[in-house]
DNA sequence: TATCCACTGCGTTTACTGGC
DNA sequence: GCCAGTAAACGCAGTGGATA
């Protein structure tokens, strides 16, 4: 086989660039620049050239998104900067307390503003780029150590394999949320129904499960998407944007999809207005969102405030109220844990809440049982805290039968 | 007051086991 | 070898008790 000449090398580079730009326009901007037939023709030309000259295949080539072989298992990867979750607030009062808390830690209180972003319901990912090329994708895990799922992350078209910038930093870490768009979730479930497979319960869990697939081809077929929201440039801190707003804009320039529904807010009143407005509008979005993320815009101020053991002090999630559903308590059982801890549990008539079937909820302890005054046969209101954890909110005593008995815990 | 740890339920995937 | 069933692990968020 003849060695590739400079014309071939140039053509390869040109094809990659054209396909990368077309992919960015299609998957990130949602504004296609090439007809499908033209994209397919260019893609096949690239495939043919790479087959002829395999030594010229690069890891950022659009042909390299889907690996040939399934992984045998995932390996653990320690985050260089912990990937924290956020503290939650459920009302204006809790938000005001959070603001008071961070303001107590700085003296004098500097001028500040907030950036509000929609909280996407998916799975957090940390992406590493070296010299502008994607090299690693890791899940949140316990915040310190996650699972390295690079081959799966490569299949997500909204994640560029090469940063769209000249002179990229030696190392860049992008954090964001991988999620399953609602239309994709519906399409997958239609296919599963046709194949006589059980449907997925909700987009969030389907996305989390998809990312843990060993075979990237399966991940590729499920068309996950991604919104970037955090940028770290550890190798060149002087290039780190001074504000969260500028970081979002820089990530967009780098080729990432950044949620367009963000807003500057000067104070908590403006935050509340943004939160209320999106409570209605979010139902029309093509993806799930369960709240609003509020961040201090100034990165130096963020660095000054730092982190608690669990959360950043400079950001908080303001959550929308969970869906509340009535059901009936069939039984109250008592579980004994590994350590001997005794936990009462409400067993209820199965009911759909926030996309899953719920029939059990912890009652935590005897004080909580007494406080709720929950009895077998009662109609109760349940919800899923954080869209995940089933919780008995209150009893409806007006619907109680006259012959119910007070429940008392016995620990034999 | 802040933090750590154990424990909770559900959905999902993977690994394993047993039966045919 | 294939299939069905089950266990284990993970991710997620919240509570409560213990401890610093």
CSV table of C-alpha atoms (C1' of nucleotides) in Angstrom, one decimal:
chain,number,residue,atom,x,y,z
A,1,UNK,CA,0.0,0.0,0.0
A,2,UNK,CA,1.5,3.4,-0.9
A,3,UNK,CA,2.2,5.9,1.9
A,4,UNK,CA,-0.4,8.6,2.1
A,5,UNK,CA,0.5,11.8,0.3
A,6,UNK,CA,-0.1,15.3,1.6
A,7,UNK,CA,-3.3,15.6,-0.5
A,8,UNK,CA,-4.8,12.6,1.3
A,9,UNK,CA,-3.8,13.9,4.7
A,10,UNK,CA,-5.3,17.3,3.9
A,11,UNK,CA,-8.5,15.7,2.6
A,12,UNK,CA,-8.8,13.6,5.8
A,13,UNK,CA,-8.4,16.6,8.0
A,14,UNK,CA,-10.9,18.5,5.9
A,15,UNK,CA,-13.5,15.7,6.1
A,16,UNK,CA,-13.1,15.5,9.9
A,17,UNK,CA,-13.6,19.2,10.2
A,18,UNK,CA,-16.6,19.3,8.0
A,19,UNK,CA,-18.3,16.4,9.8
A,20,UNK,CA,-17.5,17.8,13.2
A,21,UNK,CA,-19.0,21.2,12.2
A,22,UNK,CA,-22.0,19.5,10.7
A,23,UNK,CA,-22.5,17.4,13.9
A,24,UNK,CA,-22.2,20.4,16.1
A,25,UNK,CA,-24.8,22.3,14.0
A,26,UNK,CA,-27.1,19.3,14.1
A,27,UNK,CA,-26.8,18.0,17.7
A,28,UNK,CA,-25.8,21.1,19.6
A,29,UNK,CA,-27.4,24.0,17.7
A,30,UNK,CA,-30.3,22.0,16.4
A,31,UNK,CA,-29.8,23.9,13.1
A,32,UNK,CA,-28.5,21.4,10.5
A,33,UNK,CA,-26.2,22.8,7.9
A,34,UNK,CA,-25.9,19.7,5.6
A,35,UNK,CA,-28.6,17.5,4.1
A,36,UNK,CA,-28.4,13.9,5.6
A,37,UNK,CA,-27.4,12.5,2.2
A,38,UNK,CA,-24.4,14.9,1.9
A,39,UNK,CA,-23.3,14.1,5.5
A,40,UNK,CA,-23.6,10.3,4.8
A,41,UNK,CA,-21.5,10.7,1.6
A,42,UNK,CA,-18.7,12.6,3.4
A,43,UNK,CA,-18.8,10.2,6.3
A,44,UNK,CA,-18.4,7.2,3.9
A,45,UNK,CA,-15.5,8.9,2.2
A,46,UNK,CA,-13.8,9.4,5.5
A,47,UNK,CA,-14.5,5.8,6.5
A,48,UNK,CA,-13.0,4.6,3.2
A,49,UNK,CA,-9.9,6.7,3.5
A,50,UNK,CA,-9.3,5.7,7.1
A,51,UNK,CA,-9.8,2.0,6.1
A,52,UNK,CA,-7.1,2.5,3.4
A,53,UNK,CA,-4.7,4.4,5.8
A,54,UNK,CA,-5.5,3.1,9.3
A,55,UNK,CA,-2.4,4.8,10.6
A,56,UNK,CA,-4.1,8.2,10.0
A,57,UNK,CA,-7.1,7.4,12.2
A,58,UNK,CA,-7.3,9.9,15.1
A,59,UNK,CA,-9.3,9.4,18.3
A,60,UNK,CA,-11.3,12.6,17.6
A,61,UNK,CA,-12.5,11.4,14.2
A,62,UNK,CA,-16.3,11.3,13.9
A,63,UNK,CA,-15.9,7.6,12.8
A,64,UNK,CA,-14.5,6.8,16.3
A,65,UNK,CA,-17.6,7.5,18.4
A,66,UNK,CA,-18.7,3.9,18.7
A,67,UNK,CA,-16.2,1.3,19.8
A,68,UNK,CA,-16.1,-2.2,18.3
A,69,UNK,CA,-16.0,-4.3,21.4
A,70,UNK,CA,-18.0,-4.2,24.7
A,71,UNK,CA,-16.1,-3.4,27.8
A,72,UNK,CA,-15.5,-6.3,30.2
A,73,UNK,CA,-16.1,-4.1,33.2
A,74,UNK,CA,-15.8,-0.4,34.2
A,75,UNK,CA,-12.8,0.8,36.3
A,76,UNK,CA,-13.0,3.3,39.2
A,77,UNK,CA,-11.5,6.7,38.6
A,78,UNK,CA,-10.8,9.2,41.4
A,79,UNK,CA,-12.0,12.8,40.6
A,80,UNK,CA,-9.1,15.3,40.9
A,81,UNK,CA,-11.7,17.8,42.0
A,82,UNK,CA,-14.6,16.2,43.9
A,83,UNK,CA,-17.8,16.1,41.9
A,84,UNK,CA,-20.3,17.3,44.6
A,85,UNK,CA,-24.0,17.3,44.4
A,86,UNK,CA,-25.9,20.4,45.5
A,87,UNK,CA,-27.6,21.4,48.6
A,88,UNK,CA,-31.4,21.7,48.0
A,89,UNK,CA,-33.9,24.4,49.0
A,90,UNK,CA,-37.6,24.0,48.6
A,91,UNK,CA,-38.9,27.5,49.3
A,92,UNK,CA,-37.8,31.1,49.5
A,93,UNK,CA,-37.2,30.9,53.2
A,94,UNK,CA,-34.6,28.2,52.8
A,95,UNK,CA,-33.0,30.1,50.0
A,96,UNK,CA,-32.8,33.2,52.2
A,97,UNK,CA,-31.1,31.2,54.9
A,98,UNK,CA,-28.6,29.8,52.5
A,99,UNK,CA,-27.8,33.4,51.4
A,100,UNK,CA,-27.4,34.5,55.0
A,101,UNK,CA,-25.1,31.5,55.6
A,102,UNK,CA,-22.6,32.3,52.8
A,103,UNK,CA,-22.8,36.1,53.6
A,104,UNK,CA,-21.7,35.4,57.2
A,105,UNK,CA,-18.5,33.9,55.8
A,106,UNK,CA,-17.3,37.0,53.9
A,107,UNK,CA,-16.6,40.3,55.5
A,108,UNK,CA,-17.3,42.8,54.0
A,109,UNK,CA,-20.0,41.3,51.7
A,110,UNK,CA,-18.8,42.1,48.2
A,111,UNK,CA,-21.0,43.1,45.3
A,112,UNK,CA,-22.4,40.0,43.8
A,113,UNK,CA,-24.9,38.5,41.4
A,114,UNK,CA,-26.4,35.1,40.7
A,115,UNK,CA,-26.6,32.9,37.6
A,116,UNK,CA,-29.8,30.8,37.4
A,117,UNK,CA,-29.8,27.7,35.3
A,118,UNK,CA,-32.4,24.9,34.8
A,119,UNK,CA,-31.6,21.8,36.8
A,120,UNK,CA,-31.6,18.9,34.2
A,121,UNK,CA,-32.8,15.6,35.5
A,122,UNK,CA,-30.1,13.1,34.4
A,123,UNK,CA,-26.7,11.8,35.4
A,124,UNK,CA,-23.7,14.0,36.2
A,125,UNK,CA,-20.5,13.4,34.1
A,126,UNK,CA,-17.0,14.7,34.3
A,127,UNK,CA,-15.2,15.0,30.9
A,128,UNK,CA,-11.5,15.4,30.5
A,129,UNK,CA,-9.8,16.9,27.4
A,130,UNK,CA,-6.1,16.9,26.9
A,131,UNK,CA,-4.6,19.2,24.3
A,132,UNK,CA,-8.2,19.7,23.1
A,133,UNK,CA,-9.0,16.0,22.6
A,134,UNK,CA,-11.6,14.1,24.6
A,135,UNK,CA,-9.8,11.4,26.7
A,136,UNK,CA,-12.0,10.4,29.6
A,137,UNK,CA,-15.6,10.4,30.8
A,138,UNK,CA,-16.4,9.5,34.5
A,139,UNK,CA,-19.7,9.3,36.4
A,140,UNK,CA,-20.2,11.1,39.7
A,141,UNK,CA,-20.1,8.0,41.8
A,142,UNK,CA,-19.8,8.9,45.5
A,143,UNK,CA,-18.4,12.3,44.5
A,144,UNK,CA,-14.8,11.2,45.1
A,145,UNK,CA,-14.6,8.2,42.9
A,146,UNK,CA,-16.7,7.4,39.9
A,147,UNK,CA,-16.8,4.9,37.1
A,148,UNK,CA,-14.8,5.5,34.0
A,149,UNK,CA,-17.2,5.1,31.1
A,150,UNK,CA,-15.3,6.8,28.3
A,151,UNK,CA,-16.5,4.5,25.4
A,152,UNK,CA,-20.1,5.2,26.3
A,153,UNK,CA,-19.5,9.0,26.6
A,154,UNK,CA,-17.9,9.0,23.1
A,155,UNK,CA,-21.3,8.0,21.6
A,156,UNK,CA,-23.0,11.1,22.9
A,157,UNK,CA,-23.2,13.4,19.8
A,158,UNK,CA,-23.6,16.6,21.9
A,159,UNK,CA,-20.2,16.0,23.4
A,160,UNK,CA,-17.4,17.1,21.1
A,161,UNK,CA,-14.4,14.7,20.6
A,162,UNK,CA,-12.2,17.8,20.0
A,163,UNK,CA,-12.7,21.2,21.4
A,164,UNK,CA,-13.6,23.9,18.9
A,165,UNK,CA,-10.8,26.2,19.8
A,166,UNK,CA,-7.3,27.2,18.7
A,167,UNK,CA,-4.5,26.7,21.2
A,168,UNK,CA,-6.6,24.6,23.7
A,169,UNK,CA,-5.3,24.3,27.3
A,170,UNK,CA,-3.2,21.3,28.2
A,171,UNK,CA,-6.1,20.0,30.3
A,172,UNK,CA,-9.7,21.0,30.6
A,173,UNK,CA,-12.4,19.4,32.6
A,174,UNK,CA,-16.1,19.9,31.7
A,175,UNK,CA,-18.9,18.9,33.9
A,176,UNK,CA,-22.5,18.5,33.0
A,177,UNK,CA,-25.6,16.4,32.8
A,178,UNK,CA,-26.2,13.5,30.5
A,179,UNK,CA,-29.9,13.0,29.9
A,180,UNK,CA,-32.4,11.2,27.7
A,181,UNK,CA,-34.6,13.7,25.8
A,182,UNK,CA,-38.3,12.9,26.3
A,183,UNK,CA,-38.8,12.1,22.5
A,184,UNK,CA,-35.9,9.6,22.7
A,185,UNK,CA,-37.4,8.0,25.8
A,186,UNK,CA,-40.7,7.6,24.0
A,187,UNK,CA,-39.1,6.2,20.9
A,188,UNK,CA,-37.1,3.7,22.9
A,189,UNK,CA,-40.1,2.6,24.8
A,190,UNK,CA,-42.1,2.1,21.6
A,191,UNK,CA,-39.3,-0.1,20.3
A,192,UNK,CA,-39.2,-2.0,23.5
A,193,UNK,CA,-43.0,-2.5,23.4
A,194,UNK,CA,-42.7,-3.8,19.8
A,195,UNK,CA,-39.9,-6.2,20.9
A,196,UNK,CA,-42.1,-7.4,23.8
A,197,UNK,CA,-39.6,-5.9,26.3
A,198,UNK,CA,-40.7,-4.1,29.5
A,199,UNK,CA,-40.7,-0.3,29.1
A,200,UNK,CA,-38.3,1.9,31.0
A,201,UNK,CA,-40.0,3.7,33.9
A,202,UNK,CA,-38.6,7.2,33.4
A,203,UNK,CA,-36.0,9.1,31.4
A,204,UNK,CA,-33.6,9.7,34.4
A,205,UNK,CA,-33.3,6.1,35.4
A,206,UNK,CA,-33.1,5.0,31.7
A,207,UNK,CA,-30.2,7.4,31.2
A,208,UNK,CA,-28.4,6.2,34.3
A,209,UNK,CA,-28.8,2.6,33.3
A,210,UNK,CA,-27.8,3.3,29.7
A,211,UNK,CA,-24.5,4.9,30.8
A,212,UNK,CA,-23.7,1.6,32.7
A,213,UNK,CA,-24.1,-0.5,29.6
A,214,UNK,CA,-20.9,-2.4,28.8
A,215,UNK,CA,-21.6,-2.3,25.1
A,216,UNK,CA,-21.2,1.2,23.6
A,217,UNK,CA,-23.3,0.2,20.6
A,218,UNK,CA,-26.4,0.0,22.9
A,219,UNK,CA,-25.6,3.4,24.3
A,220,UNK,CA,-25.2,4.8,20.7
A,221,UNK,CA,-28.7,3.6,19.8
A,222,UNK,CA,-30.3,5.4,22.7
A,223,UNK,CA,-29.1,8.9,21.7
A,224,UNK,CA,-28.3,10.5,25.0
A,225,UNK,CA,-27.7,14.2,25.1
A,226,UNK,CA,-25.6,16.5,27.3
A,227,UNK,CA,-25.7,20.0,28.8
A,228,UNK,CA,-22.4,21.4,30.0
A,229,UNK,CA,-22.5,23.6,33.2
A,230,UNK,CA,-19.0,23.7,34.8
A,231,UNK,CA,-15.5,24.4,33.5
A,232,UNK,CA,-12.2,23.7,35.1
A,233,UNK,CA,-8.8,24.5,33.6
A,234,UNK,CA,-6.4,23.1,36.2
A,235,UNK,CA,-3.4,23.3,33.9
A,236,UNK,CA,-3.7,27.1,33.2
A,237,UNK,CA,-5.7,28.7,36.0
A,238,UNK,CA,-5.1,32.1,34.4
A,239,UNK,CA,-7.4,31.0,31.5
A,240,UNK,CA,-10.2,30.1,33.9
A,241,UNK,CA,-13.1,32.6,33.2
A,242,UNK,CA,-13.8,35.0,36.1
A,243,UNK,CA,-17.5,34.4,36.1
A,244,UNK,CA,-19.9,31.4,35.7
A,245,UNK,CA,-21.6,33.3,32.9
A,246,UNK,CA,-18.4,33.6,31.0
A,247,UNK,CA,-17.6,30.0,31.6
A,248,UNK,CA,-21.0,29.0,30.1
A,249,UNK,CA,-20.3,31.1,27.0
A,250,UNK,CA,-16.7,29.7,26.7
A,251,UNK,CA,-18.1,26.1,26.9
A,252,UNK,CA,-20.6,27.0,24.2
A,253,UNK,CA,-17.7,28.3,22.0
A,254,UNK,CA,-15.8,25.1,22.7
A,255,UNK,CA,-18.6,23.2,21.0
A,256,UNK,CA,-20.8,22.1,24.0
A,257,UNK,CA,-24.5,22.3,24.3
A,258,UNK,CA,-25.2,24.8,27.1
A,259,UNK,CA,-28.7,25.3,28.3
A,260,UNK,CA,-30.0,28.5,26.7
A,261,UNK,CA,-32.6,29.2,29.5
A,262,UNK,CA,-30.1,30.8,31.9
A,263,UNK,CA,-30.4,34.2,33.5
A,264,UNK,CA,-28.5,36.8,35.5
A,265,UNK,CA,-30.3,37.6,38.7
A,266,UNK,CA,-29.3,40.5,41.0
A,267,UNK,CA,-31.1,39.2,44.0
A,268,UNK,CA,-33.3,36.4,45.4
A,269,UNK,CA,-36.5,38.2,44.3
A,270,UNK,CA,-35.3,37.9,40.7
A,271,UNK,CA,-34.4,34.3,41.3
A,272,UNK,CA,-37.9,33.6,42.6
A,273,UNK,CA,-39.4,35.2,39.5
A,274,UNK,CA,-37.2,33.0,37.3
A,275,UNK,CA,-38.2,29.9,39.3
A,276,UNK,CA,-41.9,30.7,39.2
A,277,UNK,CA,-41.8,31.4,35.4
A,278,UNK,CA,-40.2,28.1,34.6
A,279,UNK,CA,-42.5,26.1,36.8
A,280,UNK,CA,-45.1,26.5,34.0
A,281,UNK,CA,-42.8,26.7,31.0
A,282,UNK,CA,-40.7,23.6,31.9
A,283,UNK,CA,-43.7,21.3,31.0
A,284,UNK,CA,-43.1,22.3,27.4
A,285,UNK,CA,-39.4,21.5,27.4
A,286,UNK,CA,-38.1,18.5,25.4
A,287,UNK,CA,-36.3,17.2,28.5
A,288,UNK,CA,-37.0,16.8,32.3
A,289,UNK,CA,-36.1,19.5,34.8
A,290,UNK,CA,-36.7,19.2,38.5
A,291,UNK,CA,-35.7,22.7,39.6
A,292,UNK,CA,-33.4,25.6,39.2
A,293,UNK,CA,-29.6,25.8,40.0
A,294,UNK,CA,-28.5,29.1,41.6
A,295,UNK,CA,-24.8,29.9,41.5
A,296,UNK,CA,-22.8,32.9,42.6
A,297,UNK,CA,-21.5,34.4,39.4
A,298,UNK,CA,-18.1,35.5,40.6
A,299,UNK,CA,-15.5,32.6,40.4
A,300,UNK,CA,-13.1,34.3,42.9
A,301,UNK,CA,-16.0,34.6,45.4
A,302,UNK,CA,-16.8,30.9,44.7
A,303,UNK,CA,-13.2,30.0,45.5
A,304,UNK,CA,-13.3,32.1,48.6
A,305,UNK,CA,-16.4,30.3,49.9
A,306,UNK,CA,-15.2,26.8,49.0
A,307,UNK,CA,-17.0,23.6,50.0
A,308,UNK,CA,-18.5,21.9,53.0
A,309,UNK,CA,-17.8,18.2,53.3
A,310,UNK,CA,-20.7,17.5,50.9
A,311,UNK,CA,-21.7,20.6,48.9
A,312,UNK,CA,-20.2,23.8,47.4
A,313,UNK,CA,-21.2,26.8,49.6
A,314,UNK,CA,-21.7,29.0,46.5
A,315,UNK,CA,-24.5,27.1,44.8
A,316,UNK,CA,-27.8,25.6,45.7
A,317,UNK,CA,-30.7,23.8,43.9
A,318,UNK,CA,-34.1,25.2,44.3
A,319,UNK,CA,-36.5,22.3,43.7
A,320,UNK,CA,-40.0,22.3,42.3
A,321,UNK,CA,-42.5,20.6,44.7
A,322,UNK,CA,-42.8,16.9,44.2
A,323,UNK,CA,-46.0,15.3,42.8
A,324,UNK,CA,-48.3,14.2,45.6
A,325,UNK,CA,-50.5,11.2,45.2
A,326,UNK,CA,-53.1,9.5,47.6
A,327,UNK,CA,-52.9,5.8,48.3
A,328,UNK,CA,-53.9,3.4,51.1
A,329,UNK,CA,-51.8,1.9,53.8
A,330,UNK,CA,-52.1,-1.9,53.8
A,331,UNK,CA,-49.6,-2.8,56.4
A,332,UNK,CA,-47.0,-1.2,58.7
A,333,UNK,CA,-44.0,-3.6,59.0
A,334,UNK,CA,-40.9,-3.2,61.1
A,335,UNK,CA,-37.5,-3.8,59.6
A,336,UNK,CA,-34.3,-4.7,61.5
A,337,UNK,CA,-31.2,-3.4,59.8
A,338,UNK,CA,-27.7,-4.9,59.8
A,339,UNK,CA,-26.8,-2.8,62.9
A,340,UNK,CA,-29.9,-3.8,64.7
A,341,UNK,CA,-31.7,-0.4,64.0
A,342,UNK,CA,-35.4,-0.8,63.9
A,343,UNK,CA,-37.3,1.0,61.1
A,344,UNK,CA,-41.0,1.1,60.6
A,345,UNK,CA,-42.2,0.8,57.0
A,346,UNK,CA,-45.5,1.7,55.4
A,347,UNK,CA,-46.6,-0.9,52.8
A,348,UNK,CA,-49.2,0.7,50.5
A,349,UNK,CA,-51.4,0.0,47.6
A,350,UNK,CA,-49.1,0.4,44.5
A,351,UNK,CA,-49.5,3.8,42.9
A,352,UNK,CA,-47.7,5.8,40.1
A,353,UNK,CA,-45.6,8.7,41.4
A,354,UNK,CA,-43.2,10.7,39.3
A,355,UNK,CA,-42.9,7.9,36.8
A,356,UNK,CA,-42.4,4.9,39.0
A,357,UNK,CA,-44.6,2.5,41.0
A,358,UNK,CA,-44.4,3.1,44.7
A,359,UNK,CA,-45.7,0.7,47.3
A,360,UNK,CA,-43.3,1.1,50.3
A,361,UNK,CA,-42.0,4.1,52.2
A,362,UNK,CA,-39.9,4.4,55.3
A,363,UNK,CA,-41.5,5.9,58.4
A,364,UNK,CA,-38.0,6.4,59.9
A,365,UNK,CA,-38.9,5.8,63.6
A,366,UNK,CA,-41.7,5.6,66.2
A,367,UNK,CA,-41.7,9.4,66.8
A,368,UNK,CA,-42.4,9.9,63.1
A,369,UNK,CA,-45.2,7.3,63.1
A,370,UNK,CA,-46.8,9.1,66.1
A,371,UNK,CA,-46.4,12.5,64.6
A,372,UNK,CA,-48.1,11.3,61.4
A,373,UNK,CA,-50.5,9.2,63.4
A,374,UNK,CA,-50.5,6.7,60.4
A,375,UNK,CA,-52.6,3.6,60.8
A,376,UNK,CA,-53.3,0.5,58.7
A,377,UNK,CA,-56.2,1.3,56.4
A,378,UNK,CA,-55.5,5.0,56.4
A,379,UNK,CA,-55.5,7.0,53.1
A,380,UNK,CA,-52.2,8.9,53.0
A,381,UNK,CA,-50.5,11.4,50.6
A,382,UNK,CA,-47.2,10.2,49.4
A,383,UNK,CA,-44.5,11.9,47.2
A,384,UNK,CA,-41.0,11.2,46.1
A,385,UNK,CA,-38.5,13.4,47.8
A,386,UNK,CA,-35.9,14.5,45.2
A,387,UNK,CA,-38.1,12.7,42.6
A,388,UNK,CA,-36.6,9.4,44.0
A,389,UNK,CA,-37.3,8.5,47.6
A,390,UNK,CA,-40.9,7.6,48.5
A,391,UNK,CA,-42.1,9.5,51.5
A,392,UNK,CA,-45.4,9.6,53.5
A,393,UNK,CA,-46.3,13.3,53.7
A,394,UNK,CA,-49.5,13.2,55.7
A,395,UNK,CA,-52.5,11.2,56.6
A,396,UNK,CA,-56.1,12.2,55.5
A,397,UNK,CA,-57.9,11.6,58.9
A,398,UNK,CA,-61.2,12.7,57.3
A,399,UNK,CA,-61.1,9.5,55.2
A,400,UNK,CA,-60.2,7.2,58.2
A,401,UNK,CA,-62.5,4.2,59.0
A,402,UNK,CA,-63.9,4.3,62.6
A,403,UNK,CA,-62.4,0.9,63.5
A,404,UNK,CA,-58.7,1.7,62.8
A,405,UNK,CA,-56.2,1.0,65.6
A,406,UNK,CA,-53.3,3.2,66.8
A,407,UNK,CA,-50.0,1.7,65.6
A,408,UNK,CA,-47.4,1.2,68.2
A,409,UNK,CA,-43.9,-0.2,67.6
A,410,UNK,CA,-43.0,-3.5,69.2
A,411,UNK,CA,-39.4,-4.6,69.0
A,412,UNK,CA,-39.7,-8.1,70.4
B,1,DT,C1',-23.4,23.7,64.1
B,2,DA,C1',-21.2,20.9,60.9
B,3,DT,C1',-20.1,16.5,59.5
B,4,DC,C1',-20.0,11.5,59.1
B,5,DC,C1',-22.2,7.2,58.7
B,6,DA,C1',-25.9,3.9,58.3
B,7,DC,C1',-30.1,3.2,56.5
B,8,DT,C1',-34.1,3.7,53.5
B,9,DG,C1',-36.8,2.5,48.1
B,10,DC,C1',-36.8,2.2,43.1
B,11,DG,C1',-35.0,1.4,38.5
B,12,DT,C1',-31.5,-0.5,36.0
B,13,DT,C1',-27.6,-3.5,34.5
B,14,DT,C1',-24.5,-7.2,35.3
B,15,DA,C1',-23.1,-11.5,37.2
B,16,DC,C1',-24.3,-15.7,38.9
B,17,DT,C1',-27.0,-20.0,39.6
B,18,DG,C1',-29.9,-23.8,38.5
B,19,DG,C1',-32.9,-26.3,35.4
B,20,DC,C1',-33.7,-28.0,30.9
C,1,DG,C1',-25.9,-23.5,25.4
C,2,DC,C1',-30.0,-21.2,26.5
C,3,DC,C1',-33.3,-19.3,29.5
C,4,DA,C1',-35.3,-17.6,33.8
C,5,DG,C1',-34.8,-16.1,38.2
C,6,DT,C1',-32.1,-13.9,41.8
C,7,DA,C1',-28.5,-11.2,44.0
C,8,DA,C1',-25.4,-7.5,44.0
C,9,DA,C1',-24.0,-3.0,42.7
C,10,DC,C1',-24.9,1.6,41.4
C,11,DG,C1',-27.1,6.2,41.5
C,12,DC,C1',-30.0,9.1,43.6
C,13,DA,C1',-31.8,12.0,48.0
C,14,DG,C1',-33.4,12.3,52.6
C,15,DT,C1',-33.5,11.3,57.8
C,16,DG,C1',-31.6,10.4,62.2
C,17,DG,C1',-28.1,9.4,65.5
C,18,DA,C1',-23.4,9.9,66.9
C,19,DT,C1',-19.5,12.7,67.1
C,20,DA,C1',-16.2,16.6,66.8
